Coordinates of C-alpha atoms in Angstrom, one line a residue:
M289 CA 104.3 81.6 122.2
L290 CA 100.6 82.1 121.5
D291 CA 99.7 80.0 124.5
E292 CA 100.8 82.9 126.8
N293 CA 97.7 84.7 125.5
L294 CA 95.3 82.1 126.8
N295 CA 94.9 83.6 130.2
I296 CA 91.5 83.0 131.8
S297 CA 91.6 86.2 133.9
D298 CA 92.3 88.2 130.8
N299 CA 89.2 86.8 129.1
I300 CA 87.1 87.5 132.2
D301 CA 88.4 91.1 132.3
M302 CA 87.8 91.6 128.6
A303 CA 84.2 90.3 128.8
R304 CA 83.4 93.4 130.8
K305 CA 84.7 95.8 128.1
N306 CA 84.3 96.5 124.4
I307 CA 86.6 94.3 122.4
I308 CA 88.2 95.5 119.2
A309 CA 90.2 93.5 116.7
L310 CA 92.5 95.0 114.0
V311 CA 92.8 92.7 111.0
D312 CA 95.8 93.6 108.9
C313 CA 96.6 91.8 105.7
D314 CA 100.2 90.6 105.5
S315 CA 102.3 92.1 102.7
F316 CA 98.9 92.7 101.0
F317 CA 99.9 93.6 97.4
V318 CA 102.3 90.6 97.3
S319 CA 99.7 88.3 98.9
C320 CA 97.2 89.3 96.2
E321 CA 99.7 88.5 93.5
Q322 CA 100.4 85.1 95.2
A323 CA 96.7 84.4 95.5
V324 CA 96.2 84.7 91.7
N325 CA 99.5 83.0 90.9
P326 CA 100.3 80.3 93.6
D327 CA 103.7 79.7 91.9
L328 CA 104.9 82.8 93.6
K329 CA 104.3 81.5 97.1
G330 CA 107.4 81.0 99.2
K331 CA 109.5 83.0 96.9
P332 CA 111.1 86.5 97.2
V333 CA 108.5 88.7 95.5
C334 CA 108.3 92.5 95.3
V335 CA 105.4 94.7 93.9
M336 CA 106.7 97.8 92.3
S337 CA 104.9 101.2 92.0
G338 CA 103.9 102.6 88.7
R339 CA 106.0 101.0 86.0
G340 CA 108.5 99.4 88.2
Q341 CA 109.8 102.5 89.9
C342 CA 110.2 101.4 93.6
V343 CA 109.2 98.7 96.0
I344 CA 105.8 99.1 97.7
S345 CA 105.3 95.6 99.0
R346 CA 107.6 92.7 99.8
S347 CA 107.2 89.0 100.7
K348 CA 109.0 87.9 103.9
E349 CA 111.5 86.1 101.6
A350 CA 112.3 89.4 99.9
K351 CA 112.8 91.0 103.2
K352 CA 115.4 88.4 104.1
L353 CA 117.3 89.3 101.0
G354 CA 117.6 92.8 102.4
I355 CA 115.2 94.5 100.0
R356 CA 113.7 97.6 101.7
M357 CA 110.4 99.4 101.2
G358 CA 110.7 102.3 98.8
M359 CA 113.9 100.9 97.3
P360 CA 114.2 102.0 93.7
Y361 CA 114.5 99.3 91.1
F362 CA 117.9 100.5 89.7
Q363 CA 119.5 99.8 93.1
I364 CA 118.2 96.2 93.1
E365 CA 118.5 95.3 89.4
G366 CA 121.4 92.9 88.9
V367 CA 122.0 92.4 92.6
M368 CA 118.8 90.7 93.7
K369 CA 118.4 88.3 90.8
K370 CA 116.6 85.8 92.9
A371 CA 113.6 88.1 93.5
T372 CA 110.6 88.5 91.2
F373 CA 109.4 92.0 90.5
I374 CA 105.8 92.7 89.5
N375 CA 104.2 96.0 88.5
A376 CA 101.3 96.9 90.7
H377 CA 97.8 95.9 89.7
H378 CA 95.7 98.2 91.9
D379 CA 92.3 97.1 90.5
L380 CA 93.1 93.6 91.5
Y381 CA 94.1 94.7 95.0
A382 CA 90.8 96.7 95.4
E383 CA 88.8 93.6 94.3
I384 CA 90.6 91.3 96.8
S385 CA 90.3 93.9 99.6
E386 CA 86.5 93.9 99.1
K387 CA 86.4 90.1 99.4
V388 CA 88.4 90.3 102.7
M389 CA 86.0 92.9 104.1
E390 CA 83.1 90.7 103.1
V391 CA 84.5 87.8 105.2
L392 CA 85.0 90.2 108.2
K393 CA 81.4 91.4 107.9
S394 CA 80.2 87.8 108.0
F395 CA 81.5 87.6 111.6
S396 CA 80.5 91.0 113.0
P397 CA 77.9 93.7 112.0
K398 CA 80.4 96.4 112.9
V399 CA 83.5 96.6 110.6
E400 CA 85.3 99.8 110.0
V401 CA 87.4 99.7 106.8
Y402 CA 90.5 101.7 107.8
S403 CA 92.5 101.2 104.6
I404 CA 92.7 98.8 101.6
D405 CA 94.4 96.2 103.8
E406 CA 93.2 97.0 107.4
A407 CA 89.9 97.0 109.2
F408 CA 88.7 97.3 112.8
V409 CA 86.2 94.7 113.8
D410 CA 84.0 95.1 116.9
L411 CA 84.0 91.6 118.6
T412 CA 82.0 92.7 121.7
G413 CA 79.6 90.0 122.8
L414 CA 80.5 87.6 120.1
E415 CA 82.0 85.1 122.5
R416 CA 78.4 84.1 123.4
L417 CA 77.4 83.7 119.8
Y418 CA 80.4 81.6 118.8
K419 CA 80.9 80.0 122.2
R420 CA 84.6 80.8 122.0
N421 CA 86.8 83.3 123.8
Y422 CA 88.0 86.3 121.8
L423 CA 91.4 84.9 121.0
E424 CA 89.8 81.8 119.5
I425 CA 87.3 84.0 117.5
A426 CA 90.3 85.9 116.1
K427 CA 92.0 82.7 115.1
M428 CA 88.7 81.6 113.4
I429 CA 88.5 84.9 111.4
R430 CA 92.1 84.5 110.3
E431 CA 91.5 80.9 109.1
E432 CA 88.3 81.9 107.2
V433 CA 90.0 84.8 105.4
L434 CA 92.8 82.5 104.4
K435 CA 90.4 79.8 103.3
K436 CA 88.1 82.0 101.2
V437 CA 90.4 84.7 99.9
D438 CA 93.8 83.0 100.2
V439 CA 95.3 86.1 101.9
P440 CA 97.2 85.8 105.3
V441 CA 96.3 88.3 108.0
S442 CA 97.6 89.3 111.4
I443 CA 95.0 90.1 114.0
G444 CA 95.5 92.1 117.2
V445 CA 92.8 92.1 119.9
S446 CA 92.3 94.4 122.8
S447 CA 89.9 96.9 124.3
S448 CA 90.8 100.0 122.2
K449 CA 91.9 100.7 118.7
S450 CA 95.4 101.8 119.8
L451 CA 96.0 98.6 121.7
A452 CA 94.5 96.5 118.9
K453 CA 96.9 98.2 116.5
L454 CA 99.9 97.5 118.9
A455 CA 98.7 93.9 119.3
S456 CA 98.5 93.4 115.5
D457 CA 102.1 94.6 115.2
K458 CA 103.0 91.9 117.7
A459 CA 100.9 89.3 115.9
K460 CA 103.0 89.8 112.7
K461 CA 106.0 88.4 114.5
L462 CA 104.1 85.2 115.5
E463 CA 103.6 82.2 113.2
E464 CA 100.0 81.9 114.5
G465 CA 99.4 85.6 113.5
V466 CA 97.1 86.5 116.4
F467 CA 97.9 88.4 119.6
L468 CA 95.7 89.5 122.5
I469 CA 96.4 92.3 125.0
G470 CA 94.2 91.8 128.1
S471 CA 94.0 94.3 130.9
R472 CA 96.7 92.6 133.0
K473 CA 99.2 92.8 130.1
I474 CA 98.8 96.5 129.3
T475 CA 101.3 97.9 131.8
P476 CA 104.2 95.4 131.3
L477 CA 103.7 95.7 127.5
L478 CA 103.7 99.5 127.5
Q479 CA 106.8 99.6 129.6
K480 CA 108.6 97.7 126.8
T481 CA 107.1 99.7 124.0
S482 CA 108.9 102.7 122.5
I483 CA 106.9 105.8 121.8
D484 CA 107.8 105.4 118.1
E485 CA 105.8 102.1 118.1
I486 CA 102.6 103.9 119.1
W487 CA 100.0 104.3 116.4
G488 CA 99.6 108.0 115.5
I489 CA 103.0 109.2 116.7
G490 CA 105.0 110.7 113.9
K491 CA 108.5 112.1 113.7
N492 CA 107.6 115.6 115.1
L493 CA 105.5 114.3 118.0
S494 CA 108.2 111.7 118.8
Q495 CA 110.8 114.5 119.0
L496 CA 108.6 116.6 121.3
L497 CA 108.0 113.7 123.7
R498 CA 111.6 112.6 123.8
K499 CA 112.6 116.2 124.5
N500 CA 110.4 116.0 127.6
G501 CA 112.0 112.6 128.7
I502 CA 109.1 110.4 127.5
L503 CA 110.7 107.4 125.8
T504 CA 108.1 104.6 126.3
A505 CA 104.3 104.2 126.0
Y506 CA 104.1 103.7 129.7
E507 CA 105.8 107.0 130.4
L508 CA 103.3 108.6 128.1
I509 CA 100.2 107.3 130.0
C510 CA 101.8 108.4 133.3
Q511 CA 101.7 112.0 132.2
D512 CA 99.1 114.4 133.7
D513 CA 96.1 115.1 131.6
L514 CA 96.6 118.9 131.9
W515 CA 100.2 118.6 130.7
L516 CA 99.2 116.4 127.7
D517 CA 96.4 118.8 126.8
K518 CA 98.8 121.8 126.9
Q519 CA 101.6 120.1 124.9
I520 CA 99.6 118.0 122.4
G521 CA 96.0 118.9 122.7
I522 CA 92.9 116.6 122.6
R523 CA 94.9 114.1 120.5
G524 CA 97.3 113.5 123.3
L525 CA 94.5 112.9 125.8
E526 CA 92.8 110.4 123.5
M527 CA 96.1 108.6 122.9
K528 CA 96.7 108.3 126.6
H529 CA 93.3 106.8 127.5
E530 CA 93.3 104.5 124.4
L531 CA 96.7 103.1 125.6
M532 CA 95.2 102.6 129.0
G533 CA 92.6 100.3 127.5
E534 CA 89.7 102.8 127.4
M535 CA 87.8 102.9 124.1
V536 CA 87.8 106.5 123.0
S537 CA 87.1 105.9 119.4
A538 CA 84.4 103.3 118.7
V539 CA 84.3 101.0 115.6
S540 CA 82.1 102.7 113.1
D541 CA 80.5 100.9 110.1
E542 CA 79.5 104.2 108.5
I543 CA 80.8 104.3 105.0
K544 CA 83.0 107.4 104.5
L545 CA 82.6 108.7 101.0
P546 CA 85.7 110.1 99.3
K547 CA 86.0 113.9 98.7
S548 CA 87.8 113.2 95.4
I549 CA 88.7 110.3 93.1
Q550 CA 92.3 110.3 91.7
K551 CA 93.6 107.9 89.1
T552 CA 97.2 108.1 88.0
C553 CA 100.0 105.9 86.9
A554 CA 103.5 106.2 85.5
L555 CA 103.9 105.6 81.8
A556 CA 105.7 102.6 80.4
K557 CA 108.2 104.9 78.8
F558 CA 109.0 108.6 78.8
T559 CA 107.1 110.1 75.8
S560 CA 105.9 113.2 74.1
D561 CA 103.4 111.2 71.9
K562 CA 100.0 112.9 72.4
N563 CA 98.1 109.9 71.3
Y564 CA 100.0 107.8 73.8
L565 CA 99.0 110.2 76.5
K566 CA 95.4 110.1 75.5
N567 CA 95.3 106.3 75.7
S568 CA 96.7 106.5 79.2
L569 CA 94.2 109.2 80.2
N570 CA 91.2 107.3 78.8
Y571 CA 92.1 104.4 81.1
H572 CA 92.2 106.6 84.1
I573 CA 89.0 108.3 83.2
H574 CA 87.1 105.0 82.8
R575 CA 88.4 103.7 86.2
A576 CA 87.5 107.0 87.9
C577 CA 84.0 107.0 86.4
V578 CA 83.4 103.4 87.5
K579 CA 84.3 104.3 91.0
L580 CA 82.2 107.5 90.8
R581 CA 79.1 105.5 89.8
K582 CA 79.7 103.0 92.6
I583 CA 79.2 105.7 95.2
N584 CA 76.1 106.9 93.3
A585 CA 77.5 110.4 92.5
K586 CA 78.4 112.7 89.7
C587 CA 81.3 115.2 89.7
K588 CA 81.4 118.9 88.9
G589 CA 85.2 119.2 89.0
V590 CA 87.6 117.6 86.5
T591 CA 91.3 118.0 86.7
L592 CA 94.1 116.8 84.4
F593 CA 97.7 116.6 85.5
L594 CA 100.8 115.7 83.7
R595 CA 104.2 114.9 85.3
T596 CA 107.3 115.5 83.2
K597 CA 110.4 113.5 83.0
D598 CA 112.1 115.8 85.5
F599 CA 109.1 115.5 87.9
K600 CA 107.5 118.9 87.2
V601 CA 103.7 118.7 87.5
H602 CA 101.4 120.7 85.2
C603 CA 97.7 120.7 85.9
E604 CA 94.5 122.3 84.6
K605 CA 91.0 122.1 86.1
K606 CA 87.5 122.7 84.7
V607 CA 84.4 123.3 86.8
L608 CA 81.2 122.1 85.3
N609 CA 77.7 123.6 85.5
T610 CA 76.1 120.2 85.9
G611 CA 77.5 116.9 87.3
T612 CA 78.5 113.9 85.2
D613 CA 79.7 110.4 85.6
F614 CA 80.0 109.6 81.9
E615 CA 83.5 108.8 80.6
L616 CA 82.9 110.0 77.1
E617 CA 81.8 113.4 78.4
I618 CA 84.7 113.6 80.8
S619 CA 87.1 112.5 78.0
D620 CA 86.1 115.5 75.9
I621 CA 86.8 117.8 78.8
I622 CA 90.2 116.2 79.7
F623 CA 91.3 116.2 76.0
N624 CA 90.5 119.9 75.8
L625 CA 92.6 120.5 78.9
L626 CA 95.3 118.4 77.4
D627 CA 95.4 120.7 74.3
K628 CA 96.1 123.6 76.7
L629 CA 98.9 121.8 78.7
Y630 CA 100.5 119.6 76.1
N631 CA 104.0 120.6 74.8
P632 CA 105.4 118.4 72.1
S633 CA 109.0 119.3 73.1
I634 CA 108.5 117.9 76.7
L635 CA 108.9 114.2 77.7
Y636 CA 106.2 113.1 80.1
R637 CA 106.6 110.3 82.7
S638 CA 103.0 110.0 84.0
T639 CA 99.4 111.2 83.6
G640 CA 96.5 111.5 86.0
V641 CA 92.9 112.5 86.4
I642 CA 91.1 113.9 89.5
L643 CA 87.3 114.0 89.8
D644 CA 85.9 116.1 92.7
T645 CA 83.0 118.4 93.9
F646 CA 80.6 115.5 94.1
V647 CA 76.8 115.8 93.8
F648 CA 75.1 112.6 95.0
N649 CA 72.3 111.4 92.7
D650 CA 69.6 111.5 95.4
K651 CA 70.3 115.1 96.0
M652 CA 70.7 116.3 92.4
Q653 CA 68.3 119.0 91.1
M654 CA 66.8 118.7 87.6
S655 CA 68.0 121.4 85.2
L656 CA 65.4 123.4 83.3
F657 CA 67.7 123.6 80.3
G658 CA 69.0 120.0 80.4
D659 CA 68.5 117.4 77.7
S660 CA 66.7 114.6 79.5
D661 CA 66.8 112.3 76.6
A662 CA 70.6 112.6 76.2
D663 CA 71.1 112.2 79.9
E664 CA 69.0 109.0 79.9
K665 CA 71.1 107.6 77.0
K666 CA 74.3 108.4 78.9
E667 CA 73.0 106.7 82.0
K668 CA 71.9 103.6 80.1
L669 CA 75.3 103.3 78.4
S670 CA 77.1 103.8 81.7
K671 CA 75.1 101.0 83.2
C672 CA 75.9 98.8 80.2
F673 CA 79.6 99.4 80.7
D674 CA 79.4 98.4 84.4
K675 CA 77.3 95.3 83.7
L676 CA 79.8 94.1 81.0
E677 CA 82.7 94.6 83.4
E678 CA 80.9 92.9 86.2
K679 CA 80.3 89.9 83.9
F680 CA 83.5 89.7 81.9
G681 CA 86.0 91.4 84.1
K682 CA 87.5 94.9 84.6
N683 CA 88.8 96.8 81.6
I684 CA 86.8 94.8 79.1
I685 CA 85.5 98.2 77.9
Q686 CA 88.0 100.6 76.4
T687 CA 87.0 104.0 75.0
G688 CA 88.7 105.3 71.9
F689 CA 89.4 108.7 70.3
I690 CA 90.4 110.1 66.9
K691 CA 94.1 109.9 66.6
E692 CA 96.0 113.1 65.8
D693 CA 98.8 113.4 63.3
V694 CA 101.8 114.4 65.3

């Protein structure tokens, strides 16, 4: 029960250390769908990748039916008639993720967004501000996210990221959704924790450790530093000390900009219709450009890729002399690449666009041969697109093209 966490000595010990919480959204994609459609709550719901290819998120009710992650739809169809299957809406999930992160940032100035549905929050010293212990603060955060965003979260609290991650896994099994690992609980907990449950240990590393007789997290921290350094390297040392409750990796609120932006999606049907492919690509181009403008950058690398019915991938890239974030300009480039790759005798299952080689606007150099008037018009039109979407919703703007006779 959660009351076992309310240990005064734990809170005293933790008051002397840095305190980290890992906030993990429960069945995030499903929770987002349930937030916008409350009728789905309490029902077996699965979110499917692409155009209904396989399961990428499940409600707890769907899990009870035996539906597994990654399960293809053809294995479920006709068997799991009680379940509701929804095609993924990634723009919706990104929007709700931002709202969750905003709530977290209202509690602490240091929030490190780890993924679309996870974030580390530095709680150090906040017990004085909120006049509550760390467990109570975590419960308060959970209640606030549920109240403002209608997304349930599990929260693990401890003195390092690795232990906070382990605590969040434990929290998912509790109705209260919060678990705290104080210094007195570390050893007994690690003794019961398999190495496969440790954050950052994959299949290959697990095999190496098991080969050396290390089966639990506790047996890992008992290893000599020299041995760990020789067998695994600095990663092994960091893992050991994190599991011992020492904060090796601090929570960083520094925004990590992407090295590339990729937008892709399976088509609703296998097709060789070139106009159909162009429609799909225009959607990807627009979404990629919106994201590019959000990070205040332009791209100098544009890649088109097409995936065929039999999963073969064909791609073509163009490197630009000057950066751009304008969808109509990038559409021209992508469609020229499409002319090179397209084969009317091939059926395609998905399309995609990658933008890379970013030049950030504050570091761009003016070109002596550029058309400043044209650039200004592109910038104004792009801002107009963004403002319209901000006011009326995403995808309110759709770019077109001249259809080809095929």
